[in-house]
Amino acid sequence: QTVELDAIVAQPGRSRWPAGVAALIGIALLGLGAWWTLTRTGPGSRDYDSIAVLPFANLSGDPANDSFGDGLAEELINALAGVEDLKVAGRTSSFALRDQNLDLRAIGDTLGVETVVEGSVRRSEDRVRITAQLIDAETGFQLWSEEYDRDMTDIFLVQEELASSIVGAMLPRLGGDSEELYRGGTSDLEAWDLYVAGRQKWYTRSVPLVWDAVDDFEAAVARDPDFALGWSGLADAIDGLAYRDARAQALVPRAKMAAQRAVLLDPDLAEGWASWGVLAFEADRDWTTAELALKRAVALKPSYAWARASLGDMLRLQGRVQEAIEQQRMALELDPLSPQSHSTLGLSLLAAREWEEARMQYETSATSGGETGALPTFVTSGAEMGLTADEIAEHAVSFARMMGARDPEAVSYTHLRAHETERTISYADFCLKKGGGGGGGGG
């Protein structure tokens, strides 16, 4: 049973952060904040209001440490996403540029940002060295750079000082404080590593990998039951599986409990509210809870692209199609290289009968690795989008093969027969009926 929203909000917050990681990222933000304050107050200074954080290069020589550098960059993205009036490029888009050897101006143009943070990490058992720099994407001018060499076992000694320094140097200009940047974390570094690994797998939307992500999140919260982000990750992973694998349906009650647990542990955790909101409309069709939860997630983190895309899914399912498109266009602006951002917008465009643009969004999603969302829609709504029967058949075979069907040709025939016999009601008509189907993409 859904816990009352007001009661959840009234719960005390909890904001802990992994040993070593908070302080290291905090130092980076301190330097970034000092630069920000100077550039926004000095004579003739230029204002910057958008930023992308690229994945940190792993210099450890051990591929197992790739996820550590990714986690540093990802959580810096998540922290900055909560800063009002600062546009932060989404994680999927920033990480999509890894190893593409683009110059900074191309990165800025692709992601629609003015500044870029890039860095590297070298981690050993008890030591870690991080380098980071902030660069003007248009000019290539290095605005700030620093290197940090820290003993992980001593890092808590400087956390309080770092938090105070961040507030004093950066956040008065941006309207926040250190409590609002980092939320829902853990003091257990192994639990945090498990969480980071789980999120990397969840982002792929690959069924076998998302099953592995469930295990990672379960292990993380087993190590620290108060790890709010871990509970949110568990909810998201189960939700993503429930959409793609019938075996996961039995885990949905566990997912709803996990999302509510995340919000109970930290009422200001945007990820927890987004997890709860998605499950509220996908599993329960509880529109009131879903809308309140997703709008709270967006308010807490204005640059949280997935929360905006999910809010759009919920609005579309209520028949509020134009509102859905507005939210999903904002999500796409924040995360322009995300296959999910393209496919969720495409679904709302289908509901609005904007066939040509819908097809363009789905084709972009498919070519950028989002086949899970795009292919079934090419089958069910291909005719409306102008696809030929042969093209629809080809997509149906690809989808059946991707889902592991023993006989893809036979499954595709079944899909096509269903498509032809049910065309008396288009997808647009289906979605425009308040409370109609056409799921939201399952995380």
Coordinates of C-alpha atoms in Angstrom, one line a residue:
Q1 CA 0.0 0.0 0.0
T2 CA 1.3 3.4 -1.0
V3 CA 2.6 5.5 1.9
E4 CA 1.1 9.0 2.2
L5 CA 3.3 11.6 0.5
D6 CA 3.0 14.1 3.2
A7 CA 4.2 11.5 5.8
I8 CA 7.2 10.7 3.7
V9 CA 8.2 14.3 3.2
A10 CA 8.0 14.8 7.0
Q11 CA 10.6 12.1 7.6
P12 CA 14.1 13.2 8.6
G13 CA 16.7 13.4 5.8
R14 CA 19.8 11.2 5.6
S15 CA 22.7 12.3 3.5
R16 CA 25.9 10.2 3.8
W17 CA 28.5 9.6 1.2
P18 CA 31.1 6.9 0.4
A19 CA 34.4 7.0 2.2
G20 CA 36.9 8.8 0.1
V21 CA 34.6 9.6 -2.8
A22 CA 32.7 12.5 -1.3
A23 CA 35.8 14.4 -0.3
L24 CA 37.5 13.8 -3.6
I25 CA 34.6 15.0 -5.6
G26 CA 34.1 17.8 -3.1
I27 CA 37.6 19.0 -3.6
A28 CA 36.9 19.1 -7.4
L29 CA 33.8 21.1 -6.7
L30 CA 35.6 23.4 -4.4
G31 CA 38.0 24.4 -7.2
L32 CA 35.1 24.5 -9.7
G33 CA 33.1 26.6 -7.3
A34 CA 35.9 29.1 -6.7
W35 CA 36.2 29.5 -10.5
W36 CA 32.5 29.9 -10.8
T37 CA 32.4 32.6 -8.2
L38 CA 35.2 34.5 -9.8
T39 CA 33.9 34.3 -13.3
R40 CA 30.4 35.4 -12.3
T41 CA 31.6 38.3 -10.2
G42 CA 34.8 39.6 -11.8
P43 CA 34.8 42.7 -14.1
G44 CA 34.0 41.7 -17.7
S45 CA 33.5 38.1 -16.7
R46 CA 31.5 35.7 -18.8
D47 CA 28.6 33.8 -17.3
Y48 CA 28.5 30.0 -17.8
D49 CA 25.2 28.2 -17.2
S50 CA 25.8 24.7 -18.7
I51 CA 28.3 21.9 -18.1
A52 CA 29.1 18.4 -19.2
V53 CA 31.1 15.9 -17.1
L54 CA 33.0 13.3 -19.2
P55 CA 33.9 9.9 -17.8
F56 CA 37.1 10.0 -15.9
A57 CA 39.9 8.0 -17.6
N58 CA 41.2 5.0 -15.7
L59 CA 45.0 5.2 -15.4
S60 CA 45.3 2.3 -12.9
G61 CA 46.1 -0.3 -15.5
D62 CA 43.4 -2.5 -14.1
P63 CA 40.1 -2.6 -16.1
A64 CA 38.3 -3.5 -12.9
N65 CA 38.7 0.1 -11.9
D66 CA 36.9 1.5 -14.9
S67 CA 33.7 1.6 -12.9
F68 CA 35.3 3.7 -10.1
G69 CA 36.2 6.5 -12.5
D70 CA 32.8 6.2 -14.1
G71 CA 31.2 6.4 -10.7
L72 CA 33.1 9.6 -9.8
A73 CA 32.0 11.3 -13.0
E74 CA 28.4 10.0 -12.7
E75 CA 27.9 11.2 -9.2
L76 CA 29.4 14.6 -10.0
I77 CA 26.8 14.8 -12.8
N78 CA 24.1 13.8 -10.3
A79 CA 25.3 16.3 -7.7
L80 CA 25.4 19.2 -10.2
A81 CA 22.0 18.2 -11.7
G82 CA 20.3 19.6 -8.5
V83 CA 21.8 23.1 -8.9
E84 CA 19.1 25.5 -10.0
D85 CA 19.7 27.4 -13.3
L86 CA 22.6 25.1 -14.2
K87 CA 22.1 22.9 -17.2
V88 CA 23.9 19.6 -16.8
A89 CA 24.3 17.2 -19.7
G90 CA 22.9 13.8 -19.0
R91 CA 25.1 10.9 -18.1
T92 CA 24.1 8.8 -21.1
S93 CA 25.1 11.5 -23.6
S94 CA 28.3 12.5 -21.8
F95 CA 29.4 8.8 -21.6
A96 CA 28.4 8.2 -25.2
L97 CA 31.3 10.4 -26.3
R98 CA 33.9 8.2 -24.6
D99 CA 36.7 7.3 -27.0
Q100 CA 35.3 9.2 -29.9
N101 CA 38.2 11.6 -30.0
L102 CA 36.0 14.7 -30.5
D103 CA 37.5 18.1 -29.9
L104 CA 36.0 20.2 -27.1
R105 CA 34.1 22.5 -29.4
A106 CA 32.4 19.4 -31.0
I107 CA 31.6 18.0 -27.6
G108 CA 30.1 21.4 -26.5
D109 CA 28.0 21.6 -29.7
T110 CA 26.8 18.0 -29.5
L111 CA 25.8 18.3 -25.9
G112 CA 24.6 21.9 -26.0
V113 CA 27.0 23.0 -23.2
E114 CA 29.5 25.8 -22.7
T115 CA 31.9 24.0 -20.3
V116 CA 33.3 20.5 -19.9
V117 CA 34.9 18.7 -17.0
E118 CA 37.3 15.9 -17.8
G119 CA 39.8 14.1 -15.7
S120 CA 41.5 10.8 -14.8
V121 CA 41.8 8.5 -11.8
R122 CA 44.5 6.2 -10.6
R123 CA 43.3 4.0 -7.7
S124 CA 45.3 1.5 -5.5
E125 CA 44.0 -0.3 -2.5
D126 CA 44.4 2.6 0.0
R127 CA 45.4 5.5 -2.2
V128 CA 43.7 7.4 -5.1
R129 CA 45.0 10.1 -7.4
I130 CA 42.5 12.2 -9.3
T131 CA 43.2 15.0 -11.8
A132 CA 40.4 17.2 -13.1
Q133 CA 40.1 20.2 -15.3
L134 CA 37.3 22.6 -16.3
I135 CA 37.5 23.9 -19.9
D136 CA 35.6 26.4 -22.0
A137 CA 34.2 24.2 -24.7
E138 CA 34.3 27.0 -27.3
T139 CA 37.7 28.4 -26.8
G140 CA 39.5 25.4 -25.3
F141 CA 40.7 27.7 -22.5
Q142 CA 41.5 25.8 -19.3
L143 CA 39.5 27.6 -16.6
W144 CA 40.6 25.5 -13.7
S145 CA 42.8 22.4 -13.0
E146 CA 43.9 20.4 -10.0
E147 CA 45.4 17.1 -8.9
Y148 CA 44.6 15.3 -5.7
D149 CA 46.5 12.5 -4.0
R150 CA 44.7 11.1 -1.0
D151 CA 44.9 8.3 1.5
M152 CA 41.4 6.7 1.5
T153 CA 41.6 5.7 5.1
D154 CA 42.1 9.4 6.2
I155 CA 39.6 11.0 3.9
F156 CA 36.8 11.5 6.5
L157 CA 39.0 14.0 8.4
V158 CA 38.6 16.6 5.7
Q159 CA 35.0 16.0 4.7
E160 CA 33.5 18.6 7.0
E161 CA 36.0 21.2 6.0
L162 CA 35.4 20.5 2.3
A163 CA 31.6 20.8 2.7
S164 CA 32.0 24.1 4.4
S165 CA 34.4 25.3 1.7
I166 CA 32.1 24.3 -1.1
V167 CA 29.2 26.2 0.5
G168 CA 31.4 29.3 1.0
A169 CA 33.1 29.3 -2.4
M170 CA 30.5 28.1 -4.9
L171 CA 27.0 27.6 -3.8
P172 CA 25.9 31.0 -2.6
R173 CA 26.1 32.0 -6.2
L174 CA 24.0 29.0 -7.3
G175 CA 21.4 29.0 -4.5
G176 CA 22.2 25.8 -2.7
D177 CA 24.3 24.1 0.0
S178 CA 26.4 21.0 0.4
E179 CA 23.4 19.1 1.9
E180 CA 21.6 19.5 -1.4
L181 CA 24.4 18.2 -3.6
Y182 CA 25.1 14.8 -2.2
R183 CA 22.2 12.7 -0.9
G184 CA 21.3 9.1 -0.2
G185 CA 24.9 7.8 -0.1
T186 CA 26.8 5.3 2.1
S187 CA 29.9 5.2 4.2
D188 CA 30.6 1.7 2.9
L189 CA 32.9 1.9 -0.2
E190 CA 32.2 -1.7 -1.3
A191 CA 28.4 -0.9 -1.2
W192 CA 29.1 2.1 -3.3
D193 CA 31.2 0.1 -5.8
L194 CA 28.3 -2.4 -6.1
Y195 CA 25.8 0.5 -6.7
V196 CA 28.0 2.0 -9.4
A197 CA 28.3 -1.4 -11.1
G198 CA 24.6 -1.9 -11.0
R199 CA 23.8 1.5 -12.5
Q200 CA 26.3 0.9 -15.4
K201 CA 24.4 -2.4 -16.1
W202 CA 20.9 -0.8 -15.7
Y203 CA 21.8 1.9 -18.3
T204 CA 22.3 -0.8 -21.0
R205 CA 18.7 -2.0 -20.6
S206 CA 20.1 -5.5 -21.6
V207 CA 17.9 -8.1 -19.9
P208 CA 20.8 -10.3 -18.7
L209 CA 22.8 -7.3 -17.5
V210 CA 19.8 -5.8 -15.6
W211 CA 19.3 -9.1 -13.8
D212 CA 22.9 -8.8 -12.7
A213 CA 22.2 -5.2 -11.7
V214 CA 19.4 -6.5 -9.4
D215 CA 22.0 -8.7 -7.7
D216 CA 24.4 -5.8 -7.4
F217 CA 21.8 -3.5 -5.8
E218 CA 20.6 -6.3 -3.4
A219 CA 24.2 -6.8 -2.3
A220 CA 24.7 -3.1 -1.8
V221 CA 21.7 -2.6 0.4
A222 CA 22.5 -5.8 2.3
R223 CA 25.8 -4.2 3.2
D224 CA 24.2 -0.9 4.2
P225 CA 20.4 -1.1 4.7
D226 CA 20.3 2.8 5.0
F227 CA 21.8 3.3 1.5
A228 CA 19.0 5.2 -0.1
L229 CA 20.5 5.4 -3.6
G230 CA 21.0 1.6 -3.5
W231 CA 17.3 1.1 -2.8
S232 CA 16.4 3.4 -5.7
G233 CA 18.7 1.5 -8.0
L234 CA 17.0 -1.8 -7.0
A235 CA 13.6 -0.3 -7.7
D236 CA 14.7 0.9 -11.1
A237 CA 16.3 -2.4 -12.1
I238 CA 13.3 -4.5 -11.2
D239 CA 11.0 -2.0 -13.0
G240 CA 13.2 -2.2 -16.1
L241 CA 13.0 -6.0 -16.1
A242 CA 9.3 -6.2 -15.4
Y243 CA 8.7 -4.4 -18.8
R244 CA 11.0 -6.8 -20.6
D245 CA 10.9 -10.2 -18.8
A246 CA 7.8 -11.7 -17.4
R247 CA 9.8 -13.5 -14.7
A248 CA 10.4 -10.2 -13.0
Q249 CA 6.7 -9.4 -12.5
A250 CA 6.8 -11.3 -9.2
L251 CA 9.5 -8.8 -8.0
V252 CA 7.4 -5.7 -8.5
P253 CA 6.2 -5.6 -4.9
R254 CA 9.9 -5.7 -3.9
A255 CA 10.6 -2.8 -6.2
K256 CA 7.7 -0.7 -4.8
M257 CA 9.0 -1.3 -1.3
A258 CA 12.6 -0.3 -2.4
A259 CA 11.4 3.0 -3.9
Q260 CA 9.4 3.9 -0.8
R261 CA 12.4 2.9 1.4
A262 CA 14.6 5.2 -0.5
V263 CA 12.3 8.2 0.0
L264 CA 11.8 7.3 3.7
L265 CA 15.6 7.3 4.2
D266 CA 16.0 10.6 2.4
P267 CA 12.9 12.7 1.5
D268 CA 15.0 15.0 -0.7
L269 CA 16.4 12.3 -2.9
A270 CA 15.3 12.9 -6.4
E271 CA 16.2 9.4 -7.6
G272 CA 14.0 7.9 -4.9
W273 CA 11.0 10.0 -5.9
A274 CA 11.5 9.2 -9.6
S275 CA 11.7 5.4 -8.8
W276 CA 8.5 5.7 -6.8
G277 CA 6.7 7.8 -9.4
V278 CA 7.5 5.4 -12.3
L279 CA 6.3 2.3 -10.4
A280 CA 3.1 4.2 -9.2
F281 CA 1.9 4.6 -12.8
E282 CA 3.4 1.6 -14.4
A283 CA 2.4 -1.0 -11.8
D284 CA -0.6 0.6 -10.1
R285 CA -2.0 3.3 -12.4
D286 CA -1.9 5.5 -9.4
W287 CA -1.8 8.8 -11.3
T288 CA -2.0 11.1 -8.3
T289 CA 1.0 9.6 -6.6
A290 CA 2.9 9.3 -9.8
E291 CA 2.5 12.9 -10.8
L292 CA 3.4 14.2 -7.4
A293 CA 6.4 12.0 -7.0
L294 CA 7.8 12.7 -10.5
K295 CA 7.3 16.4 -10.3
R296 CA 9.0 16.4 -6.9
A297 CA 12.0 14.5 -8.5
V298 CA 12.2 17.2 -11.3
A299 CA 12.0 20.0 -8.7
L300 CA 14.8 18.5 -6.7
K301 CA 17.0 17.9 -9.8
P302 CA 16.0 20.1 -12.7
S303 CA 18.6 18.4 -15.0
Y304 CA 17.4 14.9 -14.2
A305 CA 16.5 13.8 -17.7
W306 CA 15.1 10.4 -16.9
A307 CA 12.7 11.9 -14.4
R308 CA 11.4 14.3 -17.0
A309 CA 11.1 11.5 -19.6
S310 CA 9.2 9.4 -17.1
L311 CA 6.9 12.3 -16.2
G312 CA 6.2 12.6 -19.9
D313 CA 5.3 8.9 -20.1
M314 CA 2.8 9.3 -17.2
L315 CA 1.2 12.4 -18.8
R316 CA 0.8 10.7 -22.1
L317 CA -0.9 7.7 -20.5
Q318 CA -3.4 10.1 -19.0
G319 CA -4.1 11.6 -22.4
R320 CA -2.2 14.8 -21.7
V321 CA -0.1 14.4 -24.8
Q322 CA 1.1 17.9 -25.4
E323 CA 2.3 18.2 -21.8
A324 CA 4.1 14.9 -22.3
I325 CA 5.9 16.1 -25.4
E326 CA 7.0 19.3 -23.6
Q327 CA 8.6 17.3 -20.8
Q328 CA 10.2 14.8 -23.2
R329 CA 11.6 17.5 -25.4
M330 CA 13.3 19.0 -22.3
A331 CA 14.6 15.5 -21.4
L332 CA 16.1 15.2 -24.9
E333 CA 17.7 18.6 -24.7
L334 CA 19.4 17.5 -21.5
D335 CA 20.4 14.0 -22.8
P336 CA 20.5 14.3 -26.6
L337 CA 22.4 11.1 -27.2
S338 CA 20.2 8.9 -25.0
P339 CA 18.3 6.3 -27.0
Q340 CA 15.6 6.3 -24.4
S341 CA 15.1 10.0 -24.6
H342 CA 14.4 9.6 -28.4
S343 CA 12.1 6.6 -28.0
T344 CA 10.0 8.1 -25.2
L345 CA 9.5 11.3 -27.2
G346 CA 8.7 9.2 -30.2
L347 CA 6.0 7.4 -28.3
S348 CA 4.3 10.7 -27.4
L349 CA 4.6 12.0 -30.9
L350 CA 2.8 8.9 -32.1
A351 CA 0.0 9.6 -29.7
A352 CA -0.1 13.1 -31.2
R353 CA -0.2 11.7 -34.7
E354 CA 3.0 13.5 -35.6
W355 CA 4.1 10.4 -37.7
E356 CA 7.1 11.9 -39.5
E357 CA 8.9 13.2 -36.4
A358 CA 7.9 10.1 -34.4
R359 CA 9.6 7.9 -37.1
M360 CA 12.7 10.2 -37.0
Q361 CA 13.0 9.9 -33.2
Y362 CA 12.6 6.1 -33.3
E363 CA 15.1 5.7 -36.1
T364 CA 17.6 7.8 -34.1
S365 CA 16.9 5.7 -31.1
A366 CA 17.5 2.5 -33.0
T367 CA 20.8 3.6 -34.6
S368 CA 22.1 4.8 -31.3
G369 CA 21.6 1.5 -29.5
G370 CA 18.0 1.8 -28.3
E371 CA 16.6 -1.1 -30.2
T372 CA 14.7 -2.4 -27.2
G373 CA 12.3 0.5 -27.3
A374 CA 12.3 1.2 -31.0
L375 CA 11.9 -2.2 -32.7
P376 CA 8.5 -3.2 -31.1
T377 CA 7.1 0.2 -32.0
F378 CA 8.2 -0.2 -35.6
V379 CA 6.2 -3.4 -35.6
T380 CA 3.0 -2.1 -33.9
S381 CA 2.9 1.4 -35.4
G382 CA 5.1 1.1 -38.5
A383 CA 2.3 1.5 -41.0
E384 CA 1.3 4.8 -39.4
M385 CA 4.9 6.0 -39.6
G386 CA 5.1 5.2 -43.3
L387 CA 7.1 1.9 -43.2
T388 CA 6.4 -0.7 -45.8
A389 CA 5.2 -4.2 -45.0
D390 CA 8.7 -5.6 -45.7
E391 CA 10.3 -3.0 -43.4
I392 CA 7.8 -3.9 -40.6
A393 CA 8.6 -7.6 -41.1
E394 CA 12.3 -7.0 -40.9
H395 CA 11.9 -5.1 -37.7
A396 CA 9.7 -7.8 -36.3
V397 CA 12.3 -10.5 -37.0
S398 CA 15.0 -8.3 -35.4
F399 CA 12.9 -7.7 -32.3
A400 CA 12.0 -11.4 -32.0
R401 CA 15.7 -12.3 -32.4
M402 CA 16.8 -9.7 -29.8
M403 CA 14.3 -11.1 -27.3
G404 CA 15.7 -14.6 -27.7
A405 CA 12.8 -16.2 -29.6
R406 CA 13.6 -19.8 -30.7
D407 CA 12.0 -19.1 -34.1
P408 CA 12.1 -15.4 -34.9
E409 CA 10.4 -15.8 -38.2
A410 CA 7.3 -17.4 -36.5
V411 CA 7.2 -14.8 -33.8
S412 CA 7.4 -12.0 -36.4
Y413 CA 4.4 -13.6 -38.3
T414 CA 2.4 -13.5 -35.0
H415 CA 3.3 -9.9 -34.5
L416 CA 2.3 -9.0 -38.0
R417 CA -1.0 -10.8 -37.8
A418 CA -1.9 -9.0 -34.6
H419 CA -0.9 -5.7 -36.1
E420 CA -3.1 -6.2 -39.2
T421 CA -6.2 -7.4 -37.2
E422 CA -6.0 -4.6 -34.6
R423 CA -5.4 -1.7 -36.8
T424 CA -9.0 -0.5 -36.4
I425 CA -7.7 1.4 -33.4
S426 CA -4.5 3.2 -33.9
Y427 CA -1.9 3.7 -31.2
A428 CA -2.8 7.4 -31.1
D429 CA -6.4 6.6 -30.4
F430 CA -5.2 4.1 -27.7
C431 CA -3.0 6.6 -25.9
L432 CA -5.5 9.4 -26.1
K433 CA -8.0 7.5 -24.1
K434 CA -7.4 8.6 -20.5
G435 CA -5.7 5.8 -18.6
G436 CA -5.0 3.9 -21.9
G437 CA -2.1 1.5 -22.3
G438 CA 1.1 1.8 -24.2
G439 CA 3.6 1.4 -21.4
G440 CA 6.1 4.0 -20.5
G441 CA 9.2 2.1 -21.4
G442 CA 9.9 0.3 -18.2
G443 CA 12.8 2.4 -16.9

